mmCIF file of C-alpha atoms in Angstrom:
data_model
loop_
_atom_site.group_PDB
_atom_site.id
_atom_site.type_symbol
_atom_site.label_atom_id
_atom_site.label_comp_id
_atom_site.label_asym_id
_atom_site.label_seq_id
_atom_site.Cartn_x
_atom_site.Cartn_y
_atom_site.Cartn_z
ATOM 1 C CA SER A 838 43.410 12.989 -29.951
ATOM 2 C CA LEU A 839 44.152 16.703 -29.732
ATOM 3 C CA LEU A 840 45.964 16.382 -26.423
ATOM 4 C CA GLU A 841 47.963 13.310 -27.425
ATOM 5 C CA ALA A 842 49.064 15.079 -30.601
ATOM 6 C CA ALA A 843 50.355 17.871 -28.358
ATOM 7 C CA GLY A 844 52.471 15.396 -26.389
ATOM 8 C CA TYR A 845 50.220 14.716 -23.404
ATOM 9 C CA SER A 846 49.590 11.239 -22.024
ATOM 10 C CA VAL A 847 45.801 10.769 -21.905
ATOM 11 C CA ALA A 848 43.601 8.351 -19.922
ATOM 12 C CA THR A 849 39.868 8.210 -20.647
ATOM 13 C CA ALA A 850 36.736 7.269 -18.695
ATOM 14 C CA MET A 851 33.248 6.732 -20.099
ATOM 15 C CA ASP A 852 31.401 8.270 -17.152
ATOM 16 C CA GLY A 853 31.852 9.744 -13.683
ATOM 17 C CA PHE A 854 31.978 6.367 -11.962
ATOM 18 C CA GLU A 855 34.829 5.226 -14.190
ATOM 19 C CA ALA A 856 36.625 8.509 -13.569
ATOM 20 C CA LEU A 857 36.361 8.117 -9.792
ATOM 21 C CA GLU A 858 37.478 4.492 -10.046
ATOM 22 C CA TYR A 859 40.499 5.516 -12.125
ATOM 23 C CA MET A 860 41.422 8.176 -9.564
ATOM 24 C CA GLU A 861 41.167 5.674 -6.714
ATOM 25 C CA ASP A 862 43.335 3.137 -8.561
ATOM 26 C CA ASN A 863 45.955 5.803 -9.286
ATOM 27 C CA ALA A 864 45.840 7.695 -6.000
ATOM 28 C CA ASP A 865 49.641 7.633 -5.726
ATOM 29 C CA THR A 866 50.154 9.143 -9.191
ATOM 30 C CA LEU A 867 47.245 11.496 -9.765
ATOM 31 C CA PRO A 868 46.893 13.125 -13.198
ATOM 32 C CA ASP A 869 48.138 16.655 -13.728
ATOM 33 C CA LEU A 870 44.714 17.773 -14.945
ATOM 34 C CA LEU A 871 41.158 16.489 -15.451
ATOM 35 C CA LEU A 872 38.819 17.347 -18.324
ATOM 36 C CA LEU A 873 35.296 16.628 -17.120
ATOM 37 C CA ASP A 874 32.233 16.603 -19.370
ATOM 38 C CA VAL A 875 29.100 18.085 -17.835
ATOM 39 C CA MET A 876 26.754 15.673 -19.640
ATOM 40 C CA MET A 877 27.651 12.070 -18.787
ATOM 41 C CA PRO A 878 25.573 8.913 -18.275
ATOM 42 C CA ARG A 879 24.734 7.726 -14.757
ATOM 43 C CA MET A 880 26.515 10.629 -13.045
ATOM 44 C CA SER A 881 26.639 14.254 -14.175
ATOM 45 C CA GLY A 882 29.885 16.140 -14.423
ATOM 46 C CA TYR A 883 28.721 18.389 -11.574
ATOM 47 C CA GLU A 884 28.210 15.389 -9.274
ATOM 48 C CA CYS A 885 31.577 13.947 -10.237
ATOM 49 C CA LEU A 886 33.284 17.316 -9.673
ATOM 50 C CA GLU A 887 31.759 17.585 -6.205
ATOM 51 C CA GLN A 888 33.077 14.150 -5.219
ATOM 52 C CA LEU A 889 36.511 14.842 -6.684
ATOM 53 C CA ARG A 890 36.841 18.003 -4.616
ATOM 54 C CA GLU A 891 35.942 16.092 -1.461
ATOM 55 C CA LEU A 892 38.428 13.274 -2.105
ATOM 56 C CA TYR A 893 41.501 14.851 -3.702
ATOM 57 C CA PRO A 894 43.814 17.858 -3.221
ATOM 58 C CA VAL A 895 42.213 21.214 -3.949
ATOM 59 C CA ASP A 896 45.088 22.175 -6.251
ATOM 60 C CA LEU A 897 44.149 19.431 -8.762
ATOM 61 C CA PRO A 898 43.092 21.351 -11.906
ATOM 62 C CA ILE A 899 39.654 20.404 -13.240
ATOM 63 C CA ILE A 900 38.314 21.900 -16.477
ATOM 64 C CA MET A 901 34.637 21.374 -17.245
ATOM 65 C CA ILE A 902 33.630 20.884 -20.879
ATOM 66 C CA SER A 903 30.109 21.157 -22.252
ATOM 67 C CA ALA A 904 27.895 22.245 -25.117
ATOM 68 C CA LYS A 905 25.992 24.280 -22.524
ATOM 69 C CA SER A 906 27.124 27.863 -22.803
ATOM 70 C CA GLU A 907 24.591 29.612 -20.569
ATOM 71 C CA ALA A 908 25.986 31.708 -17.724
ATOM 72 C CA THR A 909 24.002 29.676 -15.178
ATOM 73 C CA ASP A 910 25.743 26.468 -16.281
ATOM 74 C CA LYS A 911 29.166 28.050 -15.953
ATOM 75 C CA LEU A 912 28.347 29.618 -12.591
ATOM 76 C CA LYS A 913 27.172 26.260 -11.266
ATOM 77 C CA ALA A 914 30.481 24.688 -12.272
ATOM 78 C CA PHE A 915 32.554 27.494 -10.751
ATOM 79 C CA ALA A 916 30.523 27.315 -7.532
ATOM 80 C CA LEU A 917 31.677 23.695 -7.276
ATOM 81 C CA THR A 918 35.259 25.016 -7.683
ATOM 82 C CA CYS A 919 36.197 23.930 -11.185
ATOM 83 C CA ASN A 920 39.232 25.777 -12.539
ATOM 84 C CA ASP A 921 37.935 26.552 -16.012
ATOM 85 C CA TYR A 922 34.977 25.925 -18.331
ATOM 86 C CA LEU A 923 35.231 25.171 -22.053
ATOM 87 C CA THR A 924 32.234 25.192 -24.376
ATOM 88 C CA LYS A 925 31.785 23.120 -27.538
ATOM 89 C CA PRO A 926 32.667 23.390 -30.355
ATOM 90 C CA PHE A 927 36.261 23.741 -29.213
ATOM 91 C CA ASP A 928 38.915 25.995 -30.599
ATOM 92 C CA ARG A 929 42.071 23.835 -30.783
ATOM 93 C CA VAL A 930 44.469 26.611 -29.832
ATOM 94 C CA MET A 931 42.279 27.760 -26.938
ATOM 95 C CA VAL A 932 41.938 24.241 -25.499
ATOM 96 C CA LEU A 933 45.682 23.661 -25.510
ATOM 97 C CA ALA A 934 46.354 27.110 -24.062
ATOM 98 C CA ARG A 935 43.955 26.607 -21.175
ATOM 99 C CA VAL A 936 45.222 23.111 -20.424
ATOM 100 C CA GLU A 937 48.814 24.298 -20.408
ATOM 101 C CA THR A 938 47.918 27.305 -18.233
ATOM 102 C CA GLN A 939 46.270 25.184 -15.535
ATOM 103 C CA ILE A 940 49.127 22.675 -15.463
ATOM 104 C CA THR A 941 51.689 25.476 -15.277
ATOM 105 C CA LEU A 942 49.796 27.273 -12.493
ATOM 106 C CA ARG A 943 49.648 24.093 -10.442
ATOM 107 C CA ALA A 944 53.371 23.493 -10.899
ATOM 108 C CA LEU A 945 54.158 27.072 -9.834
ATOM 109 C CA LEU A 946 51.881 26.793 -6.807
ATOM 110 C CA ARG A 947 53.532 23.558 -5.681
ATOM 111 C CA LYS A 948 56.984 25.051 -6.168
ATOM 112 C CA ARG A 949 56.019 28.097 -4.120
ATOM 113 C CA MET A 950 54.546 25.938 -1.354
ATOM 114 C CA GLU A 951 57.689 23.820 -1.263
ATOM 115 C CA GLU A 952 59.884 26.909 -1.007
ATOM 116 C CA GLU A 953 57.786 28.364 1.800
ATOM 117 C CA LYS A 954 57.213 25.093 3.652
ATOM 118 C CA ASP A 955 59.801 25.904 6.295
ATOM 119 C CA ASP A 956 58.147 29.260 6.940
ATOM 120 C CA ILE A 957 54.699 27.810 7.661
ATOM 121 C CA VAL A 958 54.036 26.699 11.227
ATOM 122 C CA PRO A 959 50.843 25.752 13.118
ATOM 123 C CA VAL A 960 49.099 28.551 14.979
ATOM 124 C CA PRO A 961 50.077 28.489 18.660
ATOM 125 C CA PRO A 962 47.380 28.541 21.375
ATOM 126 C CA LEU A 963 47.627 32.320 21.694
ATOM 127 C CA VAL A 964 48.587 34.869 19.055
ATOM 128 C CA THR A 965 49.045 38.561 19.749
ATOM 129 C CA SER A 966 47.126 41.145 17.771
ATOM 130 C CA SER A 967 48.661 43.549 15.267
ATOM 131 C CA PRO A 968 47.239 46.826 13.892
ATOM 132 C CA GLN A 969 46.348 45.109 10.608
ATOM 133 C CA THR A 970 44.994 41.755 11.766
ATOM 134 C CA ILE A 971 42.709 40.570 14.530
ATOM 135 C CA VAL A 972 43.779 37.088 15.652
ATOM 136 C CA GLN A 973 42.216 35.029 18.414
ATOM 137 C CA PRO A 974 42.892 31.588 19.941
ATOM 138 C CA TRP A 975 42.294 28.872 17.349
ATOM 139 C CA PRO A 976 41.462 25.566 19.087
ATOM 140 C CA LYS A 977 42.543 23.096 16.394
ATOM 141 C CA ASN A 978 43.309 22.599 12.692
ATOM 142 C CA PRO A 979 41.287 22.034 10.627
ATOM 143 C CA LEU A 980 38.136 23.362 12.261
ATOM 144 C CA ASP A 981 34.682 22.460 10.948
ATOM 145 C CA ASN A 982 31.685 24.790 10.698
ATOM 146 C CA VAL A 983 33.704 27.971 10.275
ATOM 147 C CA ILE A 984 31.578 30.763 8.793
ATOM 148 C CA VAL A 985 33.657 32.640 6.229
ATOM 149 C CA VAL A 986 32.510 36.077 5.060
ATOM 150 C CA ILE A 987 34.272 37.906 2.222
ATOM 151 C CA ILE A 988 33.392 41.474 1.271
ATOM 152 C CA ASP A 989 34.760 42.897 -1.984
ATOM 153 C CA LEU A 990 34.757 46.656 -2.541
ATOM 154 C CA LEU A 991 34.539 46.135 -6.348
ATOM 155 C CA VAL A 992 36.920 48.967 -7.117
ATOM 156 C CA ASP A 993 37.168 50.209 -10.688
ATOM 157 C CA LYS A 994 40.310 51.867 -12.051
ATOM 158 C CA ALA A 995 38.822 55.337 -11.709
ATOM 159 C CA LYS A 996 38.654 54.876 -7.939
ATOM 160 C CA ASP A 997 41.930 53.028 -7.367
ATOM 161 C CA LYS A 998 43.374 55.995 -5.468
ATOM 162 C CA GLU A 999 40.430 55.978 -3.064
ATOM 163 C CA LEU A 1000 40.848 52.295 -2.147
ATOM 164 C CA PRO A 1001 43.453 52.640 0.671
ATOM 165 C CA ASP A 1002 41.354 55.146 2.639
ATOM 166 C CA ALA A 1003 38.193 53.120 2.027
ATOM 167 C CA LEU A 1004 39.853 49.919 3.223
ATOM 168 C CA ASN A 1005 41.187 51.637 6.337
ATOM 169 C CA ASN A 1006 37.692 52.849 7.239
ATOM 170 C CA VAL A 1007 36.132 49.444 6.626
ATOM 171 C CA MET A 1008 38.856 47.602 8.550
ATOM 172 C CA MET A 1009 38.333 49.904 11.535
ATOM 173 C CA VAL A 1010 34.663 48.893 11.616
ATOM 174 C CA ALA A 1011 35.465 45.202 11.052
ATOM 175 C CA GLN A 1012 38.161 45.127 13.734
ATOM 176 C CA ARG A 1013 35.901 46.841 16.257
ATOM 177 C CA ILE A 1014 33.236 44.162 15.743
ATOM 178 C CA ALA A 1015 35.852 41.398 15.794
ATOM 179 C CA GLN A 1016 37.225 42.568 19.138
ATOM 180 C CA ILE A 1017 33.734 42.398 20.614
ATOM 181 C CA ASN A 1018 32.584 39.097 19.093
ATOM 182 C CA VAL A 1019 35.934 37.225 18.972
ATOM 183 C CA PHE A 1020 36.787 36.140 15.428
ATOM 184 C CA TRP A 1021 39.463 36.577 12.774
ATOM 185 C CA VAL A 1022 39.414 39.387 10.202
ATOM 186 C CA ASP A 1023 41.986 40.491 7.628
ATOM 187 C CA CYS A 1024 42.314 42.378 4.353
ATOM 188 C CA VAL A 1025 43.892 41.228 1.065
ATOM 189 C CA GLY A 1026 43.605 43.538 -1.929
ATOM 190 C CA SER A 1027 40.020 44.777 -2.140
ATOM 191 C CA TYR A 1028 38.813 41.690 -0.193
ATOM 192 C CA ILE A 1029 38.004 41.806 3.510
ATOM 193 C CA TYR A 1030 37.960 38.342 5.074
ATOM 194 C CA ALA A 1031 36.264 37.320 8.300
ATOM 195 C CA ALA A 1032 35.980 33.928 10.022
ATOM 196 C CA LEU A 1033 33.382 33.295 12.733
ATOM 197 C CA GLY A 1034 32.539 30.273 14.843
ATOM 198 C CA THR A 1035 36.210 29.439 15.335
ATOM 199 C CA ARG A 1036 35.595 28.768 19.015
ATOM 200 C CA GLY A 1037 32.301 26.951 18.627
ATOM 201 C CA GLU A 1038 30.126 29.948 19.526
ATOM 202 C CA LEU A 1039 26.436 29.022 19.402
ATOM 203 C CA ALA A 1040 25.536 32.523 18.217
ATOM 204 C CA ALA A 1041 28.096 32.587 15.391
ATOM 205 C CA GLY A 1042 25.371 32.685 12.724
ATOM 206 C CA SER A 1043 23.649 35.776 14.066
ATOM 207 C CA MET A 1044 27.043 37.348 14.757
ATOM 208 C CA ALA A 1045 27.960 36.798 11.112
ATOM 209 C CA TRP A 1046 24.850 38.554 9.882
ATOM 210 C CA ASP A 1047 25.361 41.436 12.326
ATOM 211 C CA TYR A 1048 28.895 41.734 10.946
ATOM 212 C CA VAL A 1049 27.607 41.868 7.341
ATOM 213 C CA LYS A 1050 24.985 44.495 8.211
ATOM 214 C CA GLU A 1051 27.585 46.786 9.775
ATOM 215 C CA VAL A 1052 30.532 46.299 7.439
ATOM 216 C CA LEU A 1053 28.700 46.427 4.076
ATOM 217 C CA PRO A 1054 27.411 50.013 4.561
ATOM 218 C CA ALA A 1055 30.924 51.052 5.581
ATOM 219 C CA ALA A 1056 32.274 49.390 2.434
ATOM 220 C CA ALA A 1057 29.778 51.314 0.296
ATOM 221 C CA ALA A 1058 31.396 54.552 1.543
ATOM 222 C CA GLY A 1059 28.299 56.623 0.992
ATOM 223 C CA GLY A 1060 27.736 55.285 -2.515
ATOM 224 C CA LYS A 1061 31.325 55.539 -3.796
ATOM 225 C CA PHE A 1062 31.581 51.757 -4.047
ATOM 226 C CA ARG A 1063 29.171 48.918 -4.800
ATOM 227 C CA PRO A 1064 30.411 46.163 -2.481
ATOM 228 C CA ARG A 1065 29.441 42.524 -2.801
ATOM 229 C CA CYS A 1066 29.591 39.826 -0.171
ATOM 230 C CA ALA A 1067 29.762 36.013 -0.027
ATOM 231 C CA VAL A 1068 29.075 33.708 2.918
ATOM 232 C CA HIS A 1069 29.917 30.016 3.258
ATOM 233 C CA CYS A 1070 30.237 27.605 6.168
ATOM 234 C CA GLY A 1071 32.734 24.752 6.071
ATOM 235 C CA SER A 1072 36.173 23.529 7.055
ATOM 236 C CA ALA A 1073 39.123 25.917 7.466
ATOM 237 C CA SER A 1074 42.612 25.945 8.948
ATOM 238 C CA ALA A 1075 44.753 28.749 10.339
ATOM 239 C CA VAL A 1076 48.505 28.912 9.865
ATOM 240 C CA LEU A 1077 51.249 31.410 10.483
ATOM 241 C CA VAL A 1078 53.055 32.348 7.291
ATOM 242 C CA GLY A 1079 56.328 34.214 7.164
ATOM 243 C CA GLY A 1080 59.726 34.392 8.781
ATOM 244 C CA PRO A 1081 60.643 36.511 11.792
ATOM 245 C CA ARG A 1082 57.305 38.382 11.750
ATOM 246 C CA PRO A 1083 54.757 35.751 10.669
ATOM 247 C CA LYS A 1084 51.196 36.633 9.766
ATOM 248 C CA GLN A 1085 48.136 34.516 10.382
ATOM 249 C CA ALA A 1086 46.468 33.189 7.222
ATOM 250 C CA LEU A 1087 43.227 31.320 6.714
ATOM 251 C CA MET A 1088 42.900 28.499 4.196
ATOM 252 C CA GLY A 1089 40.738 25.510 3.387
ATOM 253 C CA GLU A 1090 37.517 24.500 1.629
ATOM 254 C CA ALA A 1091 35.413 27.226 3.246
ATOM 255 C CA VAL A 1092 37.772 29.973 2.076
ATOM 256 C CA ALA A 1093 38.217 28.589 -1.451
ATOM 257 C CA LEU A 1094 34.493 28.279 -2.110
ATOM 258 C CA CYS A 1095 33.715 31.659 -0.562
ATOM 259 C CA GLU A 1096 36.272 33.287 -2.884
ATOM 260 C CA ARG A 1097 34.562 31.632 -5.869
ATOM 261 C CA LEU A 1098 31.161 32.828 -4.703
ATOM 262 C CA VAL A 1099 32.169 36.448 -4.195
ATOM 263 C CA MET A 1100 33.459 36.609 -7.789
ATOM 264 C CA GLU A 1101 30.000 35.571 -9.042
ATOM 265 C CA CYS A 1102 28.039 37.802 -6.692
ATOM 266 C CA PRO A 1103 26.246 40.845 -8.160
ATOM 267 C CA PRO A 1104 27.059 44.281 -6.704
ATOM 268 C CA CYS A 1105 25.240 45.401 -3.547
ATOM 269 C CA CYS A 1106 24.198 41.844 -2.735
ATOM 270 C CA VAL A 1107 25.125 38.954 -0.492
ATOM 271 C CA LEU A 1108 25.553 35.519 -2.090
ATOM 272 C CA MET A 1109 25.198 32.607 0.317
ATOM 273 C CA SER A 1110 25.946 28.953 -0.240
ATOM 274 C CA LYS A 1111 23.393 26.485 1.097
ATOM 275 C CA ALA A 1112 25.680 25.757 4.039
ATOM 276 C CA GLY A 1113 26.215 29.472 4.613
ATOM 277 C CA LYS A 1114 22.487 30.193 4.602
ATOM 278 C CA THR A 1115 21.851 27.363 7.059
ATOM 279 C CA ALA A 1116 24.529 28.729 9.384
ATOM 280 C CA VAL A 1117 23.374 32.349 9.105
ATOM 281 C CA ALA A 1118 19.790 31.688 10.136
ATOM 282 C CA ALA A 1119 19.333 35.369 10.988
ATOM 283 C CA ALA A 1120 19.498 36.465 7.323
ATOM 284 C CA PRO A 1121 16.310 38.405 6.478
ATOM 285 C CA GLN A 1122 13.792 38.228 3.659
ATOM 286 C CA PRO A 1123 13.486 38.838 0.785
ATOM 287 C CA ILE A 1124 15.781 36.085 -0.415
ATOM 288 C CA ARG A 1125 15.812 34.837 -3.997
ATOM 289 C CA GLN A 1126 17.466 31.792 -5.531
ATOM 290 C CA GLY A 1127 20.981 32.534 -6.755
ATOM 291 C CA THR A 1128 22.130 31.885 -10.302
ATOM 292 C CA VAL A 1129 24.358 29.130 -8.909
ATOM 293 C CA GLU A 1130 22.450 26.072 -7.726
ATOM 294 C CA GLY A 1131 22.402 25.840 -3.953
ATOM 295 C CA THR A 1132 22.961 29.561 -3.393
ATOM 296 C CA GLU A 1133 20.665 32.354 -2.306
ATOM 297 C CA VAL A 1134 20.964 36.106 -2.730
ATOM 298 C CA VAL A 1135 20.034 38.648 -0.104
ATOM 299 C CA VAL A 1136 19.496 42.075 -1.637
ATOM 300 C CA VAL A 1137 20.836 44.730 0.690
#
């Protein structure tokens, strides 16, 4: 095969069930990468991908392959957190390049995590606030039913210089709401992250939608930007990262999927996963089906 000719050791499975069985039998020595066909007998590639993500480490690279080249097919795969999507017929050089890239990225990530392992400690019962980050008591790790909201300012190069001021204004609004409603909020690049329901608040869903309604207009900056937003509800963990002055970071399934969703969200809209929509029951009409299966778009 193409991959064997390039020096890779290859194991094959005829369908999703065989693939899952192989993974279970080799749980101690997982493959470096999976190539998963969308169209398979008995179990689709999407179904297999969903189960793989539930059972195995999130850093396991999975590349979907298919003759389906429509954007909706690709978006569906990325919403289920595949790492890449290849369409048939394949270009030999491109296949090898993408396989090598994913394997290399995973190796670099693991090396970085190993180097920083000593700097990562569990969040203590109480964490003091800093001017940049709102942090509140986090009862346990991981925590289920965390509502993650990510707002992206969608900055183009022409407005790069305006980003710092815009982010400062948005973070002031976000931090004010966070101090009132008790949740975590932080900023990375043009992304503004928020986590709600970390203390089991019954009103977390409505609080999340109130947060979106206030922060999105601030992010638009009077029309200078066209922000987009993603909402998902799932499992997340909080850790302190760093040496003498550690910073709280949020990670886990809820964050990973929300980051995927925000990249696929159209400007001036909110893209919600099925779990996110269920959690944020206060989201208004009109709502239309998203291009990714199991997602809905609120036009704001």
